[in-house]
Amino acid sequence: MKINFFLMTAILLFSISCASSEAIPTQNNTDILTEFPSETALATTGEISGTLLQLPTPIIGTVALDFSERPCSAAWSNNGEYLPCPGDLEDIKGGYANRFEQVVIEGNIHIDQPGLLTIPAQKGSGYYAIFGKYPPFTVQSGDHFQAVLACADSHPDCDVNFSLEYTNPDNTIQQVAGAKWNKIFDPENSYIYANVNLDTLAGKTIQ
C-alpha cells in the first residue's frame, strides 16, 4: 500500500505595509515567517542533514491565516467523503490530516515548529487525494502564501503534487496561478520553499 506522508508548514502573510480591516488572530510567534527565498529551492546534500531546520524569525502582526494553527477549522475530504479532524493514524484508508508540533522530514531534517501532516486516500479506498477547505477569507493587497513542503522521513512512497486552490462564492474551484509544486521523496534531504503573491485575488472573499 502506498502511503504519502506529506508535511507542510504554511501561512498566509499580510504585507507589512498593508493595513487590514479585519482583526488579525493572535498567533504563536514561531509560526510567522518574515521572508522566504524568492523561488522554490531545495536543500543541498549535507547542508542541514541531521540538524534543525530553523524557519525565519517571525514578525508579530503579519499573519493573516495560519493553516496549521487550527487545522480542524477546515473541511477535509478525499474527493468523495469528508474526513474526521483530527485524523486517526490507525485508520488512514480514506486519508488523514492533523497538526504536528515538531517533525522529522526526509534526510533526517528536524523541524521544531508546528505544521500539517496530510495523508491522501489510500489505494483500494475508492477515492484519491486530500483537500482542505478553510473558512472564507478576504485577500488583501500584498498577501502571500508561504510554506515549507516536504515528505516525512522514512516514508519513501511520497510522490505528491501540491497545489493552492480556492473556491469562489459560486462554488467554482480555481488554482492560484503559479501555485503548483511536485515533491518526490529524497533520502539525501530536500524540501520546497513555496512563496506565491496573491495580489491577483486582492479584494476577493474566497475559501
Short mmCIF file of N, CA, C and O in Angstrom, two decimals, residues 14-91:
data_model
loop_
_atom_site.label_atom_id
_atom_site.label_comp_id
_atom_site.label_asym_id
_atom_site.label_seq_id
_atom_site.Cartn_x
_atom_site.Cartn_y
_atom_site.Cartn_z
N PHE A 14 0.21 38.82 5.56
CA PHE A 14 -0.08 40.18 5.14
C PHE A 14 1.21 40.86 4.77
O PHE A 14 2.25 40.63 5.39
N SER A 15 1.17 41.70 3.77
CA SER A 15 2.29 42.60 3.54
C SER A 15 2.41 43.51 4.75
O SER A 15 1.41 43.98 5.29
N ILE A 16 3.62 43.74 5.22
CA ILE A 16 3.82 44.54 6.42
C ILE A 16 3.26 45.95 6.24
O ILE A 16 2.80 46.58 7.18
N SER A 17 3.26 46.44 5.02
CA SER A 17 2.78 47.80 4.78
C SER A 17 1.28 47.86 4.55
O SER A 17 0.72 48.92 4.34
N CYS A 18 0.62 46.70 4.59
CA CYS A 18 -0.80 46.64 4.27
C CYS A 18 -1.63 46.62 5.53
O CYS A 18 -1.44 45.76 6.38
N ALA A 19 -2.55 47.55 5.67
CA ALA A 19 -3.45 47.56 6.81
C ALA A 19 -4.68 46.74 6.46
O ALA A 19 -5.19 46.81 5.35
N SER A 20 -5.20 45.98 7.42
CA SER A 20 -6.36 45.14 7.18
C SER A 20 -7.55 45.68 7.97
O SER A 20 -7.41 46.12 9.09
N SER A 21 -8.73 45.57 7.37
CA SER A 21 -9.93 45.99 8.06
C SER A 21 -10.44 44.91 8.98
O SER A 21 -11.34 45.13 9.77
N GLU A 22 -9.88 43.67 8.87
CA GLU A 22 -10.30 42.57 9.70
C GLU A 22 -9.29 42.36 10.81
O GLU A 22 -8.11 42.64 10.68
N ALA A 23 -9.78 41.84 11.95
CA ALA A 23 -8.89 41.58 13.07
C ALA A 23 -7.94 40.46 12.70
O ALA A 23 -8.32 39.47 12.08
N ILE A 24 -6.69 40.58 13.11
CA ILE A 24 -5.70 39.54 12.87
C ILE A 24 -5.67 38.64 14.09
O ILE A 24 -5.44 39.11 15.21
N PRO A 25 -5.91 37.33 13.94
CA PRO A 25 -5.91 36.44 15.09
C PRO A 25 -4.57 36.45 15.81
O PRO A 25 -3.52 36.63 15.19
N THR A 26 -4.63 36.26 17.12
CA THR A 26 -3.39 36.15 17.88
C THR A 26 -2.69 34.86 17.48
O THR A 26 -3.29 33.80 17.41
N GLN A 27 -1.39 34.93 17.21
CA GLN A 27 -0.65 33.79 16.71
C GLN A 27 0.55 33.50 17.59
O GLN A 27 1.07 34.38 18.27
N ASN A 28 0.98 32.26 17.55
CA ASN A 28 2.25 31.88 18.14
C ASN A 28 3.35 32.48 17.27
O ASN A 28 3.41 32.24 16.08
N ASN A 29 4.24 33.25 17.85
CA ASN A 29 5.25 33.97 17.06
C ASN A 29 6.08 33.06 16.18
O ASN A 29 6.56 33.47 15.14
N THR A 30 6.29 31.82 16.59
CA THR A 30 7.16 30.93 15.82
C THR A 30 6.51 30.53 14.50
O THR A 30 7.16 29.94 13.66
N ASP A 31 5.22 30.87 14.32
CA ASP A 31 4.53 30.47 13.10
C ASP A 31 4.56 31.56 12.03
O ASP A 31 4.05 31.37 10.95
N ILE A 32 5.12 32.73 12.35
CA ILE A 32 5.05 33.85 11.44
C ILE A 32 6.40 34.03 10.76
O ILE A 32 7.40 34.32 11.41
N LEU A 33 6.44 33.88 9.45
CA LEU A 33 7.69 33.96 8.73
C LEU A 33 7.87 35.36 8.14
O LEU A 33 6.95 35.93 7.60
N THR A 34 9.07 35.87 8.24
CA THR A 34 9.32 37.20 7.70
C THR A 34 9.68 37.15 6.23
O THR A 34 9.32 38.03 5.47
N GLU A 35 10.41 36.12 5.81
CA GLU A 35 10.80 36.06 4.41
C GLU A 35 11.16 34.64 4.02
O GLU A 35 11.56 33.83 4.82
N PHE A 36 10.98 34.36 2.76
CA PHE A 36 11.37 33.09 2.16
C PHE A 36 12.22 33.41 0.94
O PHE A 36 12.16 34.52 0.41
N PRO A 37 12.99 32.44 0.47
CA PRO A 37 13.66 32.66 -0.81
C PRO A 37 12.62 33.02 -1.87
O PRO A 37 11.48 32.58 -1.81
N SER A 38 13.00 33.79 -2.85
CA SER A 38 12.05 34.28 -3.84
C SER A 38 11.56 33.19 -4.77
O SER A 38 10.53 33.33 -5.41
N GLU A 39 12.28 32.09 -4.87
CA GLU A 39 11.87 30.99 -5.73
C GLU A 39 11.92 29.68 -4.98
O GLU A 39 12.55 29.57 -3.93
N THR A 40 11.24 28.67 -5.53
CA THR A 40 11.31 27.34 -4.95
C THR A 40 12.76 26.89 -4.87
O THR A 40 13.52 27.05 -5.79
N ALA A 41 13.15 26.33 -3.73
CA ALA A 41 14.54 25.94 -3.54
C ALA A 41 14.61 24.57 -2.88
O ALA A 41 13.70 24.15 -2.19
N LEU A 42 15.70 23.87 -3.10
CA LEU A 42 15.95 22.59 -2.47
C LEU A 42 17.19 22.68 -1.62
O LEU A 42 18.14 23.37 -1.94
N ALA A 43 17.19 21.94 -0.50
CA ALA A 43 18.38 21.89 0.33
C ALA A 43 19.46 21.12 -0.39
O ALA A 43 19.19 20.15 -1.08
N THR A 44 20.69 21.52 -0.24
CA THR A 44 21.79 20.78 -0.83
C THR A 44 22.20 19.66 0.10
O THR A 44 22.06 19.75 1.31
N THR A 45 22.69 18.57 -0.46
CA THR A 45 23.06 17.41 0.32
C THR A 45 24.06 17.78 1.40
O THR A 45 25.06 18.42 1.15
N GLY A 46 23.74 17.39 2.63
CA GLY A 46 24.64 17.63 3.74
C GLY A 46 24.53 19.02 4.34
O GLY A 46 25.14 19.30 5.36
N GLU A 47 23.71 19.87 3.73
CA GLU A 47 23.62 21.25 4.21
C GLU A 47 23.07 21.32 5.63
O GLU A 47 23.60 22.02 6.48
N ILE A 48 21.97 20.61 5.89
CA ILE A 48 21.38 20.64 7.21
C ILE A 48 20.98 19.25 7.68
O ILE A 48 20.21 19.12 8.61
N SER A 49 21.50 18.19 7.04
CA SER A 49 21.11 16.84 7.36
C SER A 49 21.39 16.53 8.82
O SER A 49 22.49 16.73 9.31
N GLY A 50 20.36 16.01 9.51
CA GLY A 50 20.52 15.64 10.90
C GLY A 50 20.48 16.81 11.85
O GLY A 50 20.69 16.64 13.05
N THR A 51 20.17 17.98 11.36
CA THR A 51 20.13 19.15 12.22
C THR A 51 18.77 19.83 12.15
O THR A 51 17.89 19.41 11.40
N LEU A 52 18.61 20.88 12.91
CA LEU A 52 17.35 21.60 12.96
C LEU A 52 17.21 22.55 11.79
O LEU A 52 18.12 23.32 11.49
N LEU A 53 16.06 22.51 11.12
CA LEU A 53 15.74 23.49 10.10
C LEU A 53 15.01 24.63 10.78
O LEU A 53 13.86 24.51 11.19
N GLN A 54 15.69 25.74 10.94
CA GLN A 54 15.12 26.89 11.62
C GLN A 54 14.48 27.82 10.61
O GLN A 54 15.16 28.38 9.75
N LEU A 55 13.18 27.98 10.69
CA LEU A 55 12.48 28.88 9.79
C LEU A 55 12.75 30.33 10.17
O LEU A 55 13.14 30.61 11.31
N PRO A 56 12.58 31.26 9.25
CA PRO A 56 12.92 32.66 9.51
C PRO A 56 12.23 33.23 10.75
O PRO A 56 11.14 32.81 11.13
N THR A 57 12.87 34.19 11.37
CA THR A 57 12.34 34.83 12.57
C THR A 57 11.02 35.54 12.25
O THR A 57 10.93 36.27 11.28
N PRO A 58 10.00 35.33 13.08
CA PRO A 58 8.69 35.93 12.80
C PRO A 58 8.62 37.41 13.15
O PRO A 58 9.37 37.91 13.97
N ILE A 59 7.70 38.09 12.51
CA ILE A 59 7.35 39.45 12.88
C ILE A 59 5.89 39.45 13.32
O ILE A 59 5.02 38.98 12.58
N ILE A 60 5.64 39.93 14.51
CA ILE A 60 4.28 39.91 15.06
C ILE A 60 3.35 40.78 14.21
O ILE A 60 3.71 41.87 13.78
N GLY A 61 2.15 40.27 13.97
CA GLY A 61 1.13 41.04 13.28
C GLY A 61 1.12 40.91 11.77
O GLY A 61 0.42 41.66 11.09
N THR A 62 1.89 39.95 11.23
CA THR A 62 1.92 39.82 9.77
C THR A 62 1.15 38.59 9.27
O THR A 62 1.00 38.43 8.07
N VAL A 63 0.68 37.74 10.18
CA VAL A 63 -0.03 36.53 9.74
C VAL A 63 -1.52 36.80 9.61
O VAL A 63 -2.17 37.22 10.57
N ALA A 64 -2.06 36.55 8.44
CA ALA A 64 -3.50 36.68 8.22
C ALA A 64 -4.20 35.36 8.50
O ALA A 64 -5.31 35.33 9.02
N LEU A 65 -3.56 34.25 8.14
CA LEU A 65 -4.16 32.93 8.33
C LEU A 65 -3.04 31.91 8.46
O LEU A 65 -2.21 31.78 7.57
N ASP A 66 -3.02 31.19 9.58
CA ASP A 66 -2.05 30.14 9.81
C ASP A 66 -2.76 28.80 9.60
O ASP A 66 -3.60 28.42 10.40
N PHE A 67 -2.42 28.11 8.52
CA PHE A 67 -3.11 26.86 8.19
C PHE A 67 -2.93 25.78 9.26
O PHE A 67 -3.77 24.90 9.40
N SER A 68 -1.82 25.80 9.98
CA SER A 68 -1.56 24.76 10.96
C SER A 68 -2.09 25.10 12.35
O SER A 68 -2.16 24.22 13.21
N GLU A 69 -2.44 26.35 12.57
CA GLU A 69 -2.90 26.75 13.91
C GLU A 69 -4.22 26.08 14.28
O GLU A 69 -4.40 25.60 15.39
N ARG A 70 -5.16 26.06 13.34
CA ARG A 70 -6.47 25.45 13.60
C ARG A 70 -6.84 24.56 12.41
O ARG A 70 -7.74 24.91 11.60
N PRO A 71 -6.18 23.42 12.26
CA PRO A 71 -6.43 22.58 11.09
C PRO A 71 -7.86 22.09 10.99
O PRO A 71 -8.37 21.87 9.89
N CYS A 72 -8.52 21.92 12.12
CA CYS A 72 -9.88 21.39 12.10
C CYS A 72 -10.93 22.46 11.84
O CYS A 72 -12.13 22.16 11.84
N SER A 73 -10.49 23.69 11.59
CA SER A 73 -11.43 24.70 11.09
C SER A 73 -11.68 24.48 9.61
O SER A 73 -12.61 25.04 9.04
N ALA A 74 -10.84 23.65 8.99
CA ALA A 74 -11.00 23.30 7.57
C ALA A 74 -11.86 22.05 7.44
O ALA A 74 -11.86 21.19 8.32
N ALA A 75 -12.56 21.95 6.32
CA ALA A 75 -13.28 20.72 5.97
C ALA A 75 -12.34 19.88 5.12
O ALA A 75 -11.94 20.30 4.03
N TRP A 76 -11.97 18.70 5.60
CA TRP A 76 -11.03 17.82 4.90
C TRP A 76 -11.81 16.74 4.16
O TRP A 76 -12.74 16.14 4.71
N SER A 77 -11.41 16.47 2.93
CA SER A 77 -12.11 15.47 2.12
C SER A 77 -11.14 14.78 1.18
O SER A 77 -9.99 15.19 1.05
N ASN A 78 -11.62 13.74 0.52
CA ASN A 78 -10.77 12.96 -0.38
C ASN A 78 -11.40 12.79 -1.75
O ASN A 78 -11.24 11.75 -2.39
N ASN A 79 -12.17 13.76 -2.17
CA ASN A 79 -12.86 13.73 -3.46
C ASN A 79 -14.03 12.76 -3.46
O ASN A 79 -14.48 12.32 -4.53
N GLY A 80 -14.53 12.43 -2.28
CA GLY A 80 -15.67 11.53 -2.23
C GLY A 80 -16.36 11.49 -0.88
O GLY A 80 -17.56 11.23 -0.79
N GLU A 81 -15.60 11.78 0.16
CA GLU A 81 -16.17 11.77 1.50
C GLU A 81 -15.40 12.73 2.39
O GLU A 81 -14.23 13.03 2.15
N TYR A 82 -16.08 13.22 3.41
CA TYR A 82 -15.42 14.10 4.37
C TYR A 82 -14.66 13.26 5.39
O TYR A 82 -15.06 12.14 5.72
N LEU A 83 -13.56 13.80 5.87
CA LEU A 83 -12.68 13.09 6.79
C LEU A 83 -12.79 13.69 8.19
O LEU A 83 -13.02 14.89 8.34
N PRO A 84 -12.60 12.86 9.22
CA PRO A 84 -12.60 13.40 10.58
C PRO A 84 -11.35 14.24 10.82
O PRO A 84 -10.31 14.02 10.22
N CYS A 85 -11.48 15.22 11.67
CA CYS A 85 -10.34 16.03 12.07
C CYS A 85 -10.45 16.29 13.57
O CYS A 85 -11.49 16.77 14.02
N PRO A 86 -9.43 15.93 14.35
CA PRO A 86 -8.17 15.37 13.87
C PRO A 86 -8.34 13.93 13.36
O PRO A 86 -9.26 13.23 13.75
N GLY A 87 -7.43 13.55 12.46
CA GLY A 87 -7.48 12.21 11.91
C GLY A 87 -6.95 11.17 12.88
O GLY A 87 -6.42 11.49 13.94
N ASP A 88 -7.11 9.92 12.49
CA ASP A 88 -6.66 8.79 13.30
C ASP A 88 -5.59 8.04 12.51
O ASP A 88 -5.87 7.45 11.47
N LEU A 89 -4.35 8.04 13.00
CA LEU A 89 -3.26 7.37 12.30
C LEU A 89 -3.42 5.85 12.25
O LEU A 89 -2.71 5.18 11.50
N GLU A 90 -4.33 5.31 13.04
CA GLU A 90 -4.60 3.88 12.98
C GLU A 90 -5.60 3.55 11.87
O GLU A 90 -5.84 2.38 11.58
N ASP A 91 -6.20 4.57 11.28
CA ASP A 91 -7.18 4.36 10.21
C ASP A 91 -7.00 5.46 9.17
O ASP A 91 -7.67 6.49 9.20
#
